[in-house]
Amino acid sequence: MSELHGPEPEGWPCELSGEVAALLADLSLSGEVFGAVIAATVQINETRSMVPGSTASGKWPQQRRMPLGHDGSLGVAEYVLVTDADRPHCVLTRVQIY
């Protein structure tokens, strides 16, 4: 039996921009895209923003992009790292649907 070595570190909260919140509230959005966006927020949280397959902007390294859906087939999500010492978090700023 394995022993617990203490609690796992908490992830980073992932907030939604107004644009992304409006997209998710759109009743015409497919369930597949909705689910992919929610899954992206979970991945961002669990990895503290270092999602496998995400890429950083060359001009602004705090901005990252990640594929949505299998191999990015649904689009791209962009998020920004906010590394405040008292409350690090991410903001999902934009979703580009293909």
PDB file of C-alpha atoms in Angstrom:
ATOM      1  CA  MET A   1       0.000   0.000   0.000  1.00  0.00           C
ATOM      2  CA  SER A   2       1.416   3.368  -0.937  1.00  0.00           C
ATOM      3  CA  GLU A   3       1.521   6.235   1.517  1.00  0.00           C
ATOM      4  CA  LEU A   4       0.423   9.747   0.773  1.00  0.00           C
ATOM      5  CA  HIS A   5       3.233  12.275   0.905  1.00  0.00           C
ATOM      6  CA  GLY A   6       0.993  15.241   1.604  1.00  0.00           C
ATOM      7  CA  PRO A   7      -1.578  16.995  -0.486  1.00  0.00           C
ATOM      8  CA  GLU A   8      -0.928  17.608  -4.148  1.00  0.00           C
ATOM      9  CA  PRO A   9      -0.143  21.216  -4.962  1.00  0.00           C
ATOM     10  CA  GLU A  10      -3.172  23.212  -6.002  1.00  0.00           C
ATOM     11  CA  GLY A  11      -3.609  24.138  -9.627  1.00  0.00           C
ATOM     12  CA  TRP A  12      -3.982  27.667 -10.902  1.00  0.00           C
ATOM     13  CA  PRO A  13      -7.488  29.057 -11.291  1.00  0.00           C
ATOM     14  CA  CYS A  14      -8.474  29.639 -14.903  1.00  0.00           C
ATOM     15  CA  GLU A  15     -10.758  32.611 -15.384  1.00  0.00           C
ATOM     16  CA  LEU A  16     -12.703  33.403 -18.551  1.00  0.00           C
ATOM     17  CA  SER A  17     -12.532  36.667 -20.452  1.00  0.00           C
ATOM     18  CA  GLY A  18     -15.843  38.302 -21.326  1.00  0.00           C
ATOM     19  CA  GLU A  19     -15.420  37.115 -24.921  1.00  0.00           C
ATOM     20  CA  VAL A  20     -14.967  33.474 -23.896  1.00  0.00           C
ATOM     21  CA  ALA A  21     -17.807  33.635 -21.361  1.00  0.00           C
ATOM     22  CA  ALA A  22     -20.120  34.975 -24.090  1.00  0.00           C
ATOM     23  CA  LEU A  23     -19.023  32.187 -26.444  1.00  0.00           C
ATOM     24  CA  LEU A  24     -19.837  29.527 -23.846  1.00  0.00           C
ATOM     25  CA  ALA A  25     -23.242  31.131 -23.203  1.00  0.00           C
ATOM     26  CA  ASP A  26     -24.144  30.992 -26.906  1.00  0.00           C
ATOM     27  CA  LEU A  27     -26.799  28.301 -27.262  1.00  0.00           C
ATOM     28  CA  SER A  28     -25.738  27.602 -30.854  1.00  0.00           C
ATOM     29  CA  LEU A  29     -22.256  26.490 -29.727  1.00  0.00           C
ATOM     30  CA  SER A  30     -21.812  22.764 -30.262  1.00  0.00           C
ATOM     31  CA  GLY A  31     -21.465  20.518 -27.244  1.00  0.00           C
ATOM     32  CA  GLU A  32     -18.174  19.245 -28.646  1.00  0.00           C
ATOM     33  CA  VAL A  33     -16.621  22.740 -28.669  1.00  0.00           C
ATOM     34  CA  PHE A  34     -18.154  23.623 -25.292  1.00  0.00           C
ATOM     35  CA  GLY A  35     -16.665  20.467 -23.779  1.00  0.00           C
ATOM     36  CA  ALA A  36     -13.260  21.133 -25.362  1.00  0.00           C
ATOM     37  CA  VAL A  37     -13.144  24.639 -23.876  1.00  0.00           C
ATOM     38  CA  ILE A  38     -14.085  23.354 -20.420  1.00  0.00           C
ATOM     39  CA  ALA A  39     -11.481  20.577 -20.753  1.00  0.00           C
ATOM     40  CA  ALA A  40      -8.904  23.250 -21.645  1.00  0.00           C
ATOM     41  CA  THR A  41      -9.627  25.140 -18.426  1.00  0.00           C
ATOM     42  CA  VAL A  42      -9.166  21.919 -16.437  1.00  0.00           C
ATOM     43  CA  GLN A  43      -5.841  21.198 -18.186  1.00  0.00           C
ATOM     44  CA  ILE A  44      -4.633  24.739 -17.553  1.00  0.00           C
ATOM     45  CA  ASN A  45      -5.554  24.393 -13.876  1.00  0.00           C
ATOM     46  CA  GLU A  46      -4.025  20.969 -13.365  1.00  0.00           C
ATOM     47  CA  THR A  47      -0.739  21.811 -15.096  1.00  0.00           C
ATOM     48  CA  ARG A  48      -0.449  25.318 -13.635  1.00  0.00           C
ATOM     49  CA  SER A  49      -0.593  26.662 -17.192  1.00  0.00           C
ATOM     50  CA  MET A  50       2.073  24.395 -18.711  1.00  0.00           C
ATOM     51  CA  VAL A  51      -0.294  22.345 -20.879  1.00  0.00           C
ATOM     52  CA  PRO A  52       1.510  19.737 -23.000  1.00  0.00           C
ATOM     53  CA  GLY A  53       1.382  20.868 -26.623  1.00  0.00           C
ATOM     54  CA  SER A  54       0.846  24.532 -25.750  1.00  0.00           C
ATOM     55  CA  THR A  55       3.122  27.148 -27.268  1.00  0.00           C
ATOM     56  CA  ALA A  56       4.259  30.508 -25.938  1.00  0.00           C
ATOM     57  CA  SER A  57       4.136  33.745 -27.865  1.00  0.00           C
ATOM     58  CA  GLY A  58       7.550  34.930 -29.046  1.00  0.00           C
ATOM     59  CA  LYS A  59       6.737  38.553 -28.223  1.00  0.00           C
ATOM     60  CA  TRP A  60       4.838  37.935 -24.997  1.00  0.00           C
ATOM     61  CA  PRO A  61       5.871  34.699 -23.242  1.00  0.00           C
ATOM     62  CA  GLN A  62       3.040  34.976 -20.702  1.00  0.00           C
ATOM     63  CA  GLN A  63       0.582  34.344 -23.542  1.00  0.00           C
ATOM     64  CA  ARG A  64       0.141  30.721 -24.552  1.00  0.00           C
ATOM     65  CA  ARG A  65      -1.878  28.870 -27.178  1.00  0.00           C
ATOM     66  CA  MET A  66      -3.192  25.337 -27.016  1.00  0.00           C
ATOM     67  CA  PRO A  67      -5.082  23.125 -29.442  1.00  0.00           C
ATOM     68  CA  LEU A  68      -8.750  22.338 -28.867  1.00  0.00           C
ATOM     69  CA  GLY A  69     -10.070  18.896 -29.642  1.00  0.00           C
ATOM     70  CA  HIS A  70      -8.155  15.939 -30.989  1.00  0.00           C
ATOM     71  CA  ASP A  71      -4.954  17.319 -32.545  1.00  0.00           C
ATOM     72  CA  GLY A  72      -6.438  20.809 -32.597  1.00  0.00           C
ATOM     73  CA  SER A  73      -9.248  19.817 -34.926  1.00  0.00           C
ATOM     74  CA  LEU A  74     -11.746  22.148 -33.206  1.00  0.00           C
ATOM     75  CA  GLY A  75      -9.608  25.257 -32.915  1.00  0.00           C
ATOM     76  CA  VAL A  76      -7.150  27.077 -30.682  1.00  0.00           C
ATOM     77  CA  ALA A  77      -7.478  28.547 -27.199  1.00  0.00           C
ATOM     78  CA  GLU A  78      -5.304  31.432 -26.042  1.00  0.00           C
ATOM     79  CA  TYR A  79      -4.606  32.114 -22.399  1.00  0.00           C
ATOM     80  CA  VAL A  80      -2.456  34.463 -20.346  1.00  0.00           C
ATOM     81  CA  LEU A  81      -0.444  33.664 -17.225  1.00  0.00           C
ATOM     82  CA  VAL A  82      -0.898  36.122 -14.385  1.00  0.00           C
ATOM     83  CA  THR A  83       1.894  35.420 -11.931  1.00  0.00           C
ATOM     84  CA  ASP A  84       0.833  37.612  -9.035  1.00  0.00           C
ATOM     85  CA  ALA A  85       2.741  36.431  -5.974  1.00  0.00           C
ATOM     86  CA  ASP A  86      -0.399  36.276  -3.842  1.00  0.00           C
ATOM     87  CA  ARG A  87      -2.694  34.706  -6.464  1.00  0.00           C
ATOM     88  CA  PRO A  88      -1.209  33.177  -9.598  1.00  0.00           C
ATOM     89  CA  HIS A  89      -3.883  32.347 -12.163  1.00  0.00           C
ATOM     90  CA  CYS A  90      -4.630  32.214 -15.876  1.00  0.00           C
ATOM     91  CA  VAL A  91      -7.181  33.962 -18.029  1.00  0.00           C
ATOM     92  CA  LEU A  92      -8.610  32.173 -21.049  1.00  0.00           C
ATOM     93  CA  THR A  93      -8.658  35.200 -23.330  1.00  0.00           C
ATOM     94  CA  ARG A  94      -9.760  33.899 -26.711  1.00  0.00           C
ATOM     95  CA  VAL A  95     -11.068  30.823 -28.502  1.00  0.00           C
ATOM     96  CA  GLN A  96     -10.726  30.523 -32.253  1.00  0.00           C
ATOM     97  CA  ILE A  97     -13.047  27.839 -33.614  1.00  0.00           C
ATOM     98  CA  TYR A  98     -12.267  26.170 -36.925  1.00  0.00           C
TER      99      TYR A  98
END
